[in-house]
CSV table of C-alpha atoms in Angstrom, one decimal:
chain,number,residue,atom,x,y,z
A,1,MET,CA,242.2,114.9,-209.2
A,2,ASN,CA,244.4,116.9,-211.6
A,3,LEU,CA,245.6,114.4,-214.1
A,4,ASN,CA,248.7,116.5,-214.9
A,5,ILE,CA,249.9,116.0,-211.4
A,6,LEU,CA,249.3,112.3,-211.7
A,7,ALA,CA,251.2,112.1,-215.0
A,8,PHE,CA,254.1,114.1,-213.4
A,9,VAL,CA,254.3,111.6,-210.5
A,10,PHE,CA,254.4,108.6,-212.9
A,11,LYS,CA,257.0,110.2,-215.0
A,12,ASN,CA,259.4,111.3,-212.3
A,13,GLU,CA,258.6,109.2,-209.2
A,14,VAL,CA,257.4,105.8,-210.5
A,15,HIS,CA,259.8,103.6,-212.5
A,16,CYS,CA,259.3,100.8,-215.0
A,17,LYS,CA,259.6,97.4,-213.4
A,18,MET,CA,261.5,96.1,-216.5
A,19,CYS,CA,264.1,98.8,-217.1
A,20,ASN,CA,263.7,101.3,-214.3
A,21,SER,CA,262.8,104.2,-216.7
A,22,GLY,CA,260.1,106.7,-216.2
A,23,LEU,CA,256.5,106.0,-217.3
A,24,ASP,CA,254.3,108.0,-219.6
A,25,MET,CA,250.6,108.2,-218.6
A,26,GLN,CA,247.9,108.5,-221.2
A,27,VAL,CA,244.1,108.6,-220.8
A,28,LEU,CA,242.0,106.6,-223.2
A,29,LYS,CA,238.7,108.1,-224.4
A,30,GLY,CA,235.9,105.7,-223.8
A,31,LYS,CA,232.2,105.5,-223.0
A,32,SER,CA,232.5,104.4,-219.4
A,33,GLY,CA,231.0,107.5,-217.8
A,34,LEU,CA,233.0,108.6,-214.8
A,35,ALA,CA,235.3,105.6,-215.0
A,36,ILE,CA,238.7,106.6,-216.7
A,37,THR,CA,241.0,104.1,-218.4
A,38,PHE,CA,244.7,104.9,-217.9
A,39,VAL,CA,247.6,103.5,-220.0
A,40,LEU,CA,251.2,103.6,-218.7
A,41,LYS,CA,254.0,103.2,-221.2
A,42,CYS,CA,257.7,103.0,-220.5
A,43,PHE,CA,259.8,105.7,-222.2
A,44,ALA,CA,262.6,103.2,-223.0
A,45,CYS,CA,261.1,99.7,-223.4
A,46,PRO,CA,257.9,98.1,-224.7
A,47,TYR,CA,256.4,97.8,-221.2
A,48,ARG,CA,252.7,98.8,-221.2
A,49,VAL,CA,249.9,98.4,-218.6
A,50,GLU,CA,246.3,99.5,-218.8
A,51,PHE,CA,243.9,99.9,-215.8
A,52,SER,CA,240.7,101.6,-214.9
A,53,SER,CA,239.9,104.2,-212.1
A,54,SER,CA,236.9,102.1,-211.0
A,55,ASN,CA,235.9,98.6,-210.3
A,56,PHE,CA,233.1,97.0,-212.3
A,57,HIS,CA,230.1,95.1,-211.2
A,58,GLU,CA,230.8,91.4,-211.5
A,59,GLY,CA,230.1,89.9,-214.9
A,60,THR,CA,229.2,93.3,-216.4
A,61,GLN,CA,230.9,96.4,-218.0
A,62,ILE,CA,229.1,98.7,-215.6
A,63,ALA,CA,231.5,100.7,-213.5
A,64,THR,CA,230.7,100.9,-209.8
A,65,ILE,CA,231.5,104.6,-209.7
A,66,ASN,CA,228.7,105.3,-212.2
A,67,THR,CA,226.2,103.4,-210.1
A,68,ARG,CA,227.3,105.3,-207.0
A,69,PHE,CA,227.1,108.6,-208.8
A,70,VAL,CA,223.6,107.9,-210.1
A,71,TYR,CA,222.4,106.7,-206.7
A,72,ALA,CA,223.8,109.9,-205.1
A,73,MET,CA,222.0,112.1,-207.6
A,74,ARG,CA,218.8,110.3,-207.1
A,75,SER,CA,219.1,110.4,-203.4
A,76,ILE,CA,219.0,114.2,-203.5
A,77,GLY,CA,216.2,114.3,-206.0
A,78,LYS,CA,218.3,115.2,-209.1
A,79,GLY,CA,218.6,113.6,-212.5
A,80,ALA,CA,220.7,113.4,-215.6
A,81,GLU,CA,220.8,117.1,-216.4
A,82,ALA,CA,221.9,118.1,-212.9
A,83,GLY,CA,224.5,115.3,-213.1
A,84,ARG,CA,226.0,116.6,-216.3
A,85,MET,CA,226.1,120.2,-214.9
A,86,PHE,CA,227.9,118.9,-211.8
A,87,CYS,CA,230.5,117.1,-213.8
A,88,GLY,CA,231.1,120.1,-216.0
A,89,VAL,CA,231.6,122.4,-213.1
A,90,MET,CA,233.9,120.0,-211.3
A,91,ASN,CA,235.9,119.3,-214.6
A,92,LEU,CA,235.0,115.6,-214.4
A,93,PRO,CA,234.2,113.2,-217.3
A,94,GLN,CA,230.6,113.3,-218.4
A,95,PRO,CA,228.4,110.9,-216.5
A,96,PRO,CA,226.9,107.8,-218.1
A,97,THR,CA,224.5,108.7,-220.9
A,98,ARG,CA,221.8,106.5,-219.3
A,99,PHE,CA,221.2,106.6,-215.6
A,100,ALA,CA,221.4,103.3,-213.8
A,101,PRO,CA,218.4,101.2,-212.8
A,102,TYR,CA,216.7,101.9,-209.6
A,103,ALA,CA,213.7,100.9,-207.5
A,104,VAL,CA,210.2,102.3,-207.7
A,105,ALA,CA,206.8,101.9,-206.0
A,106,VAL,CA,203.9,101.5,-208.4
A,107,ASP,CA,200.3,102.1,-207.3
A,108,GLY,CA,196.9,102.7,-208.9
A,109,THR,CA,193.9,104.5,-207.5
A,110,TRP,CA,190.4,105.1,-208.7
A,111,GLN,CA,187.8,107.8,-208.4
A,112,LYS,CA,185.5,105.4,-206.6
A,113,ARG,CA,185.6,101.9,-205.3
A,114,GLY,CA,184.7,98.8,-207.3
A,115,TYR,CA,185.2,98.2,-210.9
A,116,THR,CA,182.9,100.8,-212.3
A,117,SER,CA,185.0,104.0,-211.9
A,118,LEU,CA,185.4,106.1,-215.0
A,119,ASN,CA,188.7,107.6,-213.9
A,120,GLY,CA,192.0,106.1,-212.5
A,121,VAL,CA,195.5,107.2,-211.8
A,122,VAL,CA,198.7,105.3,-211.7
A,123,THR,CA,201.8,106.7,-209.9
A,124,VAL,CA,205.4,105.7,-209.8
A,125,THR,CA,207.5,106.9,-206.8
A,126,SER,CA,211.2,106.5,-206.1
A,127,ILE,CA,211.9,104.2,-203.2
A,128,ASP,CA,215.3,105.9,-202.7
A,129,THR,CA,214.0,109.5,-202.3
A,130,GLY,CA,210.2,109.1,-201.8
A,131,LYS,CA,209.5,111.6,-204.5
A,132,GLY,CA,207.0,111.1,-207.3
A,133,ILE,CA,208.6,110.3,-210.7
A,134,ASP,CA,205.7,109.9,-213.1
A,135,VAL,CA,202.0,109.7,-213.2
A,136,ASP,CA,199.5,108.4,-215.8
A,137,ILE,CA,195.8,109.5,-215.8
A,138,LEU,CA,193.3,107.3,-217.4
A,139,SER,CA,189.7,108.1,-218.2
A,140,LYS,CA,186.7,106.4,-219.8
A,141,TYR,CA,184.6,109.5,-219.4
A,142,CYS,CA,183.4,111.1,-222.6
A,143,ALA,CA,181.1,114.2,-222.8
A,144,CYS,CA,181.1,114.5,-226.6
A,145,LYS,CA,177.7,115.2,-228.1
A,146,ASN,CA,178.1,113.6,-231.5
A,147,LEU,CA,179.1,110.1,-230.6
A,148,PRO,CA,180.6,107.9,-231.9
A,149,PHE,CA,182.7,110.9,-233.2
A,150,HIS,CA,184.9,112.5,-230.5
A,151,GLU,CA,185.9,116.1,-230.2
A,152,LYS,CA,189.5,117.1,-230.2
A,153,ASP,CA,189.5,118.0,-226.5
A,154,CYS,CA,187.8,114.8,-225.5
A,155,LYS,CA,189.3,113.5,-222.2
A,156,ARG,CA,188.7,109.8,-222.8
A,157,ASN,CA,192.0,108.0,-223.3
A,158,TYR,CA,191.2,104.5,-222.2
A,159,VAL,CA,188.9,101.8,-223.3
A,160,GLY,CA,188.5,98.7,-221.2
A,161,SER,CA,187.7,97.5,-217.7
A,162,SER,CA,188.4,99.9,-214.7
A,163,GLY,CA,190.4,97.1,-213.0
A,164,ALA,CA,192.8,97.0,-215.9
A,165,MET,CA,193.6,100.7,-215.7
A,166,GLU,CA,196.6,100.0,-213.5
A,167,ILE,CA,198.0,97.5,-216.0
A,168,GLN,CA,197.9,100.0,-218.9
A,169,GLY,CA,199.1,103.0,-216.8
A,170,ALA,CA,202.1,101.1,-215.4
A,171,SER,CA,203.1,99.8,-218.8
A,172,LYS,CA,203.0,103.3,-220.3
A,173,ILE,CA,205.1,104.8,-217.5
A,174,PHE,CA,207.7,102.1,-217.8
A,175,GLN,CA,207.9,102.4,-221.6
A,176,ARG,CA,208.7,106.1,-221.4
A,177,SER,CA,211.1,106.0,-218.5
A,178,LEU,CA,214.2,106.2,-220.7
A,179,SER,CA,212.9,109.0,-222.9
A,180,LEU,CA,211.4,111.0,-220.1
A,181,HIS,CA,213.9,110.4,-217.2
A,182,ASN,CA,216.8,108.6,-218.8
A,183,ALA,CA,216.2,105.8,-216.2
A,184,ARG,CA,215.3,102.2,-215.9
A,185,TYR,CA,212.9,101.1,-213.3
A,186,ILE,CA,214.2,97.6,-212.5
A,187,THR,CA,212.8,96.9,-209.0
A,188,TYR,CA,209.0,97.0,-208.8
A,189,LEU,CA,207.3,97.5,-205.5
A,190,GLY,CA,203.6,96.7,-205.7
A,191,ASP,CA,200.7,96.1,-203.4
A,192,GLY,CA,200.5,92.4,-203.8
A,193,ASP,CA,198.4,92.4,-207.0
A,194,CYS,CA,200.8,91.0,-209.6
A,195,LYS,CA,198.8,91.7,-212.7
A,196,ALA,CA,200.4,95.0,-213.5
A,197,PHE,CA,203.9,93.7,-212.7
A,198,ASP,CA,203.4,90.6,-214.9
A,199,ALA,CA,202.2,92.8,-217.8
A,200,VAL,CA,205.2,95.1,-217.6
A,201,LYS,CA,207.7,92.2,-217.2
A,202,LYS,CA,206.2,90.4,-220.2
A,203,LYS,CA,206.9,93.4,-222.4
A,204,ASN,CA,210.6,93.1,-221.6
A,205,ILE,CA,211.0,96.8,-222.0
A,206,TYR,CA,214.7,97.1,-221.1
A,207,GLY,CA,215.8,93.9,-222.8
A,208,ASN,CA,217.3,90.7,-221.3
A,209,GLU,CA,220.2,92.6,-219.6
A,210,TYR,CA,217.8,94.4,-217.2
A,211,GLN,CA,215.2,92.0,-215.9
A,212,LEU,CA,212.4,93.4,-213.8
A,213,LYS,CA,212.3,92.3,-210.1
A,214,ASN,CA,209.2,92.3,-208.0
A,215,TRP,CA,209.0,93.4,-204.3
A,216,SER,CA,205.6,92.9,-202.8
A,217,VAL,CA,204.6,94.9,-199.7
A,218,LEU,CA,202.9,91.8,-198.4
A,219,ALA,CA,206.2,90.0,-198.2
A,220,MET,CA,208.1,92.8,-196.4
């Protein structure tokens, strides 16, 4: 909406409830993303009222319009950069600097069955869009000839049991979610094995404000 039109309406069509004069509308600059804070001041008396263009989630300072915006962008497979471009073209306030939390499915797979595989892969997929978000490849394989010295292009990046690859891969993916995708993965959908979930939750990556929740496919 054109704010100049809104200001004109408040000035000429809306009257102060204390003295019946016109009202001056101002917009406060804040860090609430798409939520705008308005201030109405009477031209003649001290009357003043402040309000937001959006509701907030109960008990938080997170505007619901920001949550809806992020969910909409994620639903069409877009992220923060596309969101900023959209807001710029539409002459809207810039979106929240950090995209809101959302749900992901986490799964690990290995080159072969059992706990002797030298290679494993951990993937994170958006539950909202079904698209892959991140992947971490872990390998114990080393072809270097002068062991224990490793060559620069050595592919080995993991030391430990094959069964624990999913734990390390999931932890690395969650730890880089903000820097890589400007997102928090708050809801964790796993295959029933809680070891990786417990390891990620124990790290408390996003702080106490964003606690990780577990969905098990066995319970769905």
